[in-house]
Coordinates of C-alpha atoms and ligand atoms in Angstrom, one line a residue:
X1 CA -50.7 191.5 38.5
X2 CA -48.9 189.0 36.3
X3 CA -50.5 186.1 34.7
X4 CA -49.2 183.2 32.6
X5 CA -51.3 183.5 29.5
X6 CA -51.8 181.6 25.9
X7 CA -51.1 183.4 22.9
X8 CA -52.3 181.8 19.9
X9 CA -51.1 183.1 16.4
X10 CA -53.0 181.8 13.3
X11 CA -52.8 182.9 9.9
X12 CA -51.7 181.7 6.3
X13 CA -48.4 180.3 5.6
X14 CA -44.8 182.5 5.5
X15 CA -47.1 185.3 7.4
X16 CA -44.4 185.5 9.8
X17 CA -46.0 183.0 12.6
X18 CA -42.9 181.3 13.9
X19 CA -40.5 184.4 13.9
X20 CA -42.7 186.6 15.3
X21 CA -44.2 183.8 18.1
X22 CA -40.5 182.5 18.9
X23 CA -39.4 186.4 19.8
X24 CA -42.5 187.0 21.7
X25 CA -42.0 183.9 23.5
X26 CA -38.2 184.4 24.0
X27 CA -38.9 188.0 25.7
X28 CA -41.4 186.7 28.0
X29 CA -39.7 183.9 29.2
X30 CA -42.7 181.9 27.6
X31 CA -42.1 178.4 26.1
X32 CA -42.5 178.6 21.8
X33 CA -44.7 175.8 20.4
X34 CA -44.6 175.3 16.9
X35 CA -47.7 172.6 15.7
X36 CA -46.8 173.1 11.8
X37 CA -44.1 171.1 12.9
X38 CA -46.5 168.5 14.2
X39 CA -48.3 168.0 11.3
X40 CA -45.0 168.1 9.5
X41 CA -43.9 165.0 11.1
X42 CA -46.5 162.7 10.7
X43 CA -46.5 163.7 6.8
X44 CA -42.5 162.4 7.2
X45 CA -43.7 159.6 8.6
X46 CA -46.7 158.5 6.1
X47 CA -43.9 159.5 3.6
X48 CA -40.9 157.5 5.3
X49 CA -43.2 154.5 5.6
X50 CA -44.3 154.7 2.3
X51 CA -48.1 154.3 3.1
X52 CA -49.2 157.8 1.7
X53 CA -50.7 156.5 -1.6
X54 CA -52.3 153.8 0.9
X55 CA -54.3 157.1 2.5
X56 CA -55.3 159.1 -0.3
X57 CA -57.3 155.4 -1.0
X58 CA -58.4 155.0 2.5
X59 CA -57.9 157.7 4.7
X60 CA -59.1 155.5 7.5
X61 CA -56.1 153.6 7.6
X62 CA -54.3 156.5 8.8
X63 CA -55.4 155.7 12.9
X64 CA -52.4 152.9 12.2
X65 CA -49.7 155.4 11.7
X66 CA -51.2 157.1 15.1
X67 CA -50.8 154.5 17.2
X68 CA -47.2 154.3 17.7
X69 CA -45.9 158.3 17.3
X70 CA -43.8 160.3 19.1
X71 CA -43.3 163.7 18.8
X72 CA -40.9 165.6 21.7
X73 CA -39.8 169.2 21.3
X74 CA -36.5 169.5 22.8
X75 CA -35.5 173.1 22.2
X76 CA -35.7 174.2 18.7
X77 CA -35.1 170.2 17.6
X78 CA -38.4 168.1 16.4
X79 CA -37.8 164.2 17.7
X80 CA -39.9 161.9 15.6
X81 CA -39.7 158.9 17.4
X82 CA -36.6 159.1 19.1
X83 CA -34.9 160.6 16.3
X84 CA -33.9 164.1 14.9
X85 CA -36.3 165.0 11.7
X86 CA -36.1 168.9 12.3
X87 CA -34.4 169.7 8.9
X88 CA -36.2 166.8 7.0
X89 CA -39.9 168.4 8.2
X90 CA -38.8 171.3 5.7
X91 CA -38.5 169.5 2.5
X92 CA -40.7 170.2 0.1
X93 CA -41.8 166.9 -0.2
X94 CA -43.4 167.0 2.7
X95 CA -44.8 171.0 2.7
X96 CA -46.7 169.4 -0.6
X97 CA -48.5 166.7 1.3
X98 CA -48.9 168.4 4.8
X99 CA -52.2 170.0 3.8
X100 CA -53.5 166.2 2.7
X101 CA -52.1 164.5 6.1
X102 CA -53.4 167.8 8.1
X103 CA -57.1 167.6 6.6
X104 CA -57.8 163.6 8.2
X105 CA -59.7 163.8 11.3
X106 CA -57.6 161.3 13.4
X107 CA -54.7 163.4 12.7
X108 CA -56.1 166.5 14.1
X109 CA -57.8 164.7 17.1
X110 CA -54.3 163.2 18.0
X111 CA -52.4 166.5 17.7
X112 CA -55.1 168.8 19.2
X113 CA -55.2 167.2 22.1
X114 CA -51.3 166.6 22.5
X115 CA -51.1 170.5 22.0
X116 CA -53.2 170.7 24.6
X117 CA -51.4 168.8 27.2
X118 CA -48.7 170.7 25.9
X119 CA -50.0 174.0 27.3
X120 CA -51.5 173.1 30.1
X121 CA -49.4 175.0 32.1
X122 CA -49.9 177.9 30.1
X123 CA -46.9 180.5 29.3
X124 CA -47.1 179.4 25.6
X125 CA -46.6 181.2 22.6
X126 CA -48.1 178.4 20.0
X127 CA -48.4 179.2 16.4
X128 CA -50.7 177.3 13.5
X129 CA -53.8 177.5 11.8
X130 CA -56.9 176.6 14.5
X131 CA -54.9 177.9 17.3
X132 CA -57.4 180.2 18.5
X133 CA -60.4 178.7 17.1
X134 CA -60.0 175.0 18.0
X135 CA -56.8 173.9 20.2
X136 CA -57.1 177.2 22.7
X137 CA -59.9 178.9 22.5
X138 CA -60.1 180.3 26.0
X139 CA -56.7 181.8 24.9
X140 CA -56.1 185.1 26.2
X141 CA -54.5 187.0 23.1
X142 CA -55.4 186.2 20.0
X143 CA -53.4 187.0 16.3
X144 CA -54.2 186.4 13.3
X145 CA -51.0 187.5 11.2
X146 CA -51.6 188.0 7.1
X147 CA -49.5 188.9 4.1
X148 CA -49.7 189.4 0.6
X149 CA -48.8 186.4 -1.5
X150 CA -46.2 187.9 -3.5
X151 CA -44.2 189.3 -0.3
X152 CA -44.8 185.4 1.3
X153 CA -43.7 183.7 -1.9
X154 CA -40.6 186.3 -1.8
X155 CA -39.8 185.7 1.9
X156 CA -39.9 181.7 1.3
X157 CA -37.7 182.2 -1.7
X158 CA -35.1 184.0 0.5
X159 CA -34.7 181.6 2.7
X160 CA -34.4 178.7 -0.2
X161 CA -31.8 181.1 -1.6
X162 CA -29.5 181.2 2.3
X163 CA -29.9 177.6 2.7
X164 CA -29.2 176.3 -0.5
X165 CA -25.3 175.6 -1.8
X166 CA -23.9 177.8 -4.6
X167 CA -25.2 177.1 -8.2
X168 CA -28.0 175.3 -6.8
X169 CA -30.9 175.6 -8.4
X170 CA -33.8 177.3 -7.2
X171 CA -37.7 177.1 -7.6
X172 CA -38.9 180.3 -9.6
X173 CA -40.9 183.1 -7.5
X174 CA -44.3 182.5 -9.4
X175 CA -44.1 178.3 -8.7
X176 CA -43.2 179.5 -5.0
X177 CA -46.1 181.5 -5.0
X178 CA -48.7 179.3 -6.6
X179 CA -48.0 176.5 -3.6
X180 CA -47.7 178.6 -0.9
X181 CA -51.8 179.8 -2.1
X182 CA -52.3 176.1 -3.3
X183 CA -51.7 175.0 0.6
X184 CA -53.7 178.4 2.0
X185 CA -56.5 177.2 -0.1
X186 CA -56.5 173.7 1.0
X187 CA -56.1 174.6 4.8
X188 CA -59.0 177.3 4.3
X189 CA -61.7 175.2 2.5
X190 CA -61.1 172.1 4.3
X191 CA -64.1 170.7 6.8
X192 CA -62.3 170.2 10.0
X193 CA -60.5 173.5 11.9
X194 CA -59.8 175.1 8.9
X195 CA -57.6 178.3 8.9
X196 CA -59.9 180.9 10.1
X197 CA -59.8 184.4 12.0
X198 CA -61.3 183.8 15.2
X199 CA -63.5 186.9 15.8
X200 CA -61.6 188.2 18.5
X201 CA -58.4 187.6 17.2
X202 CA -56.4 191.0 16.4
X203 CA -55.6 190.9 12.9
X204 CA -52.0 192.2 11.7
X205 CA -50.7 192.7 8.3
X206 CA -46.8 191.9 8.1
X207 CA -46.4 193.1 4.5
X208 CA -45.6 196.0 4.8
X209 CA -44.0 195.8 8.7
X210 CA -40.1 194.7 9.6
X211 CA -39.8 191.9 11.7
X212 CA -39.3 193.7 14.7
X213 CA -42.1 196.1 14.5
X214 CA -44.3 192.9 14.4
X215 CA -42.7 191.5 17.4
X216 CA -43.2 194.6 20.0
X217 CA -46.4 195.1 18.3
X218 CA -47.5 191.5 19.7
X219 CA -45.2 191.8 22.9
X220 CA -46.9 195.1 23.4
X221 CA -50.6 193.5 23.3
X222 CA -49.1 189.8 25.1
X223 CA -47.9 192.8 28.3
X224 CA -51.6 194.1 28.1
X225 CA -53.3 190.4 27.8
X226 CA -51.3 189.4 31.0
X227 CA -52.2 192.1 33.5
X228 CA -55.5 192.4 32.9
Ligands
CDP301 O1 -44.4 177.5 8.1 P1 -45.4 177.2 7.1 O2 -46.3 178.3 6.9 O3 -44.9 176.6 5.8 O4 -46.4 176.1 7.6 P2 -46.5 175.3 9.0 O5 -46.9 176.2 10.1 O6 -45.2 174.5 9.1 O7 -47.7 174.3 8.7 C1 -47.7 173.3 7.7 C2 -49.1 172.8 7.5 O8 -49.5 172.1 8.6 C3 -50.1 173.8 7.2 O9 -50.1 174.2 5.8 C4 -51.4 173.1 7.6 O10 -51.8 172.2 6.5 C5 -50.9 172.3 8.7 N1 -51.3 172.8 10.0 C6 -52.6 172.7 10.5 O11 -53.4 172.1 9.8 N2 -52.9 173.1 11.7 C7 -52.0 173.8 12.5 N3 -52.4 174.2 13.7 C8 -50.7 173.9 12.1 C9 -50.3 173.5 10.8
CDP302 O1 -44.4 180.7 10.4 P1 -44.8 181.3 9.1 O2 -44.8 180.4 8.0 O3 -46.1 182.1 9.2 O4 -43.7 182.4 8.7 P2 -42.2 182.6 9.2 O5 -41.5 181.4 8.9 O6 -42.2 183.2 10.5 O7 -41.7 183.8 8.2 C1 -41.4 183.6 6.9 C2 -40.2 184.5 6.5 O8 -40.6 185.8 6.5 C3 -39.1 184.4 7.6 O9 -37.9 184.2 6.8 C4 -39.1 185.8 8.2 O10 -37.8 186.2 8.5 C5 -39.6 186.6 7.1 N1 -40.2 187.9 7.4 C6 -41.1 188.1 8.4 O11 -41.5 187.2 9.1 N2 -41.7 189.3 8.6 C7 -41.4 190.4 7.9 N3 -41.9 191.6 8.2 C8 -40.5 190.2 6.9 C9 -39.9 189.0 6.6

């Protein structure tokens, strides 16, 4: 038969973990949940606030910008308390503190467990980096998606290039690529759920793959996971 199942993608950043886990989740009729956005938001927050300094000093502090959070999906929009941040989450201000805001324990006990809630229900397609280790680790298919740095710097760089207005200027490839393994370093080595394979996860490289041969390739397993 047909069960509602979790599938939890993990892997380094520009991988291909939100386009591959919104198609999967869009051909299944499974809800997408996206926790880089998560952690995302609270790093707007700290920075909106202007209490991010205040942290690196005393990372303790950081249960006060806890208490009163709201983060609501509502479709592909991110609501920070009430209001719209989902293009703001993207800066690059914020992709160069989220590894700092990401590595504090409160943060990660607050989010884990609202990601939880969150897929209770099950018929989720969540991406991140402790997916299948940490938040879901009863989940019932398992990827861990990797790419080469170059090919992730020159995918991020892409999408600067189709956002950005004409004779804007643009980051170079190798800066691109020095953050993007920068962050992948600091999410790896830090001390609580860093980014790591779970052993049963099924690993896929995406280098060398088009989108779409990613996508069936997890819908193909997702079809197996769910009947058996
Ligand atoms: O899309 P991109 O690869 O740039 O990253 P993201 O998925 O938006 O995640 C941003 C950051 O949030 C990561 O670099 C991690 O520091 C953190 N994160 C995490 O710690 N745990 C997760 N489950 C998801 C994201
Ligand atoms: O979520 P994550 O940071 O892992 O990556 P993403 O935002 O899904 O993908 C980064 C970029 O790579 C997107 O612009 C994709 O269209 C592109 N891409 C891909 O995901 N897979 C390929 N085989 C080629 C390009």
């Amino acid at each position: 038969g047909k069960k509602r199942i979790i599938i939890a993608i993990d892997g380094p950043a520009a991988s291909g973990k939100s386009t591959t886990a919104r198609k999967v989740a869009e051909k299944l009729g499974y809800t997408y949940i996206d926790t880089g956005a998560m952690y995302r938001a609270v790093t707007f927050k700290a920075l909106r606030e202007g209490v991010l300094e205040g942290l690196r000093r005393s990372p303790g502090s950081v249960s006060g910008l806890l208490d009163t959070i709201s983060i609501e999906f509502r479709g592909d929009r991110v609501i920070l308390d009430g209001s719209d941040v989902t293009a703001e989450i993207r800066d690059n201000r914020v992709s160069r503190e989220v590894s700092f805001i990401s590595s504090l324990k409160p943060v990660r006990d607050r989010l884990r467990r609202m990601q939880q809630d969150l897929g209770r229900q099950r018929a989720v397609v969540m991406d991140g980096r402790d997916i299948g280790t940490v938040v879901f680790p009863d989940a019932e298919l398992k990827i861990f998606l990797v790419a080469d740095a170059r090919e992730r710097a020159k995918r991020r760089y892409a999408e600067l290039l189709l956002k950005s207005p004409e004779g804007a200027e643009l980051p170079d490839l190798d800066l691109l690529e020095d953050e993007i393994k920068q962050r992948d370093e600091e999410d790896t080595l830090r001390e609580h759920a860093p980014l790591k394979k779970h052993p049963d996860a099924v690993e896929i490289d995406t280098s060398d793959l088009t989108i779409e041969s990613q996508v069936e390739r997890v819908y193909t397993l997702a079809l197996a996971a769910g009947t058996k």
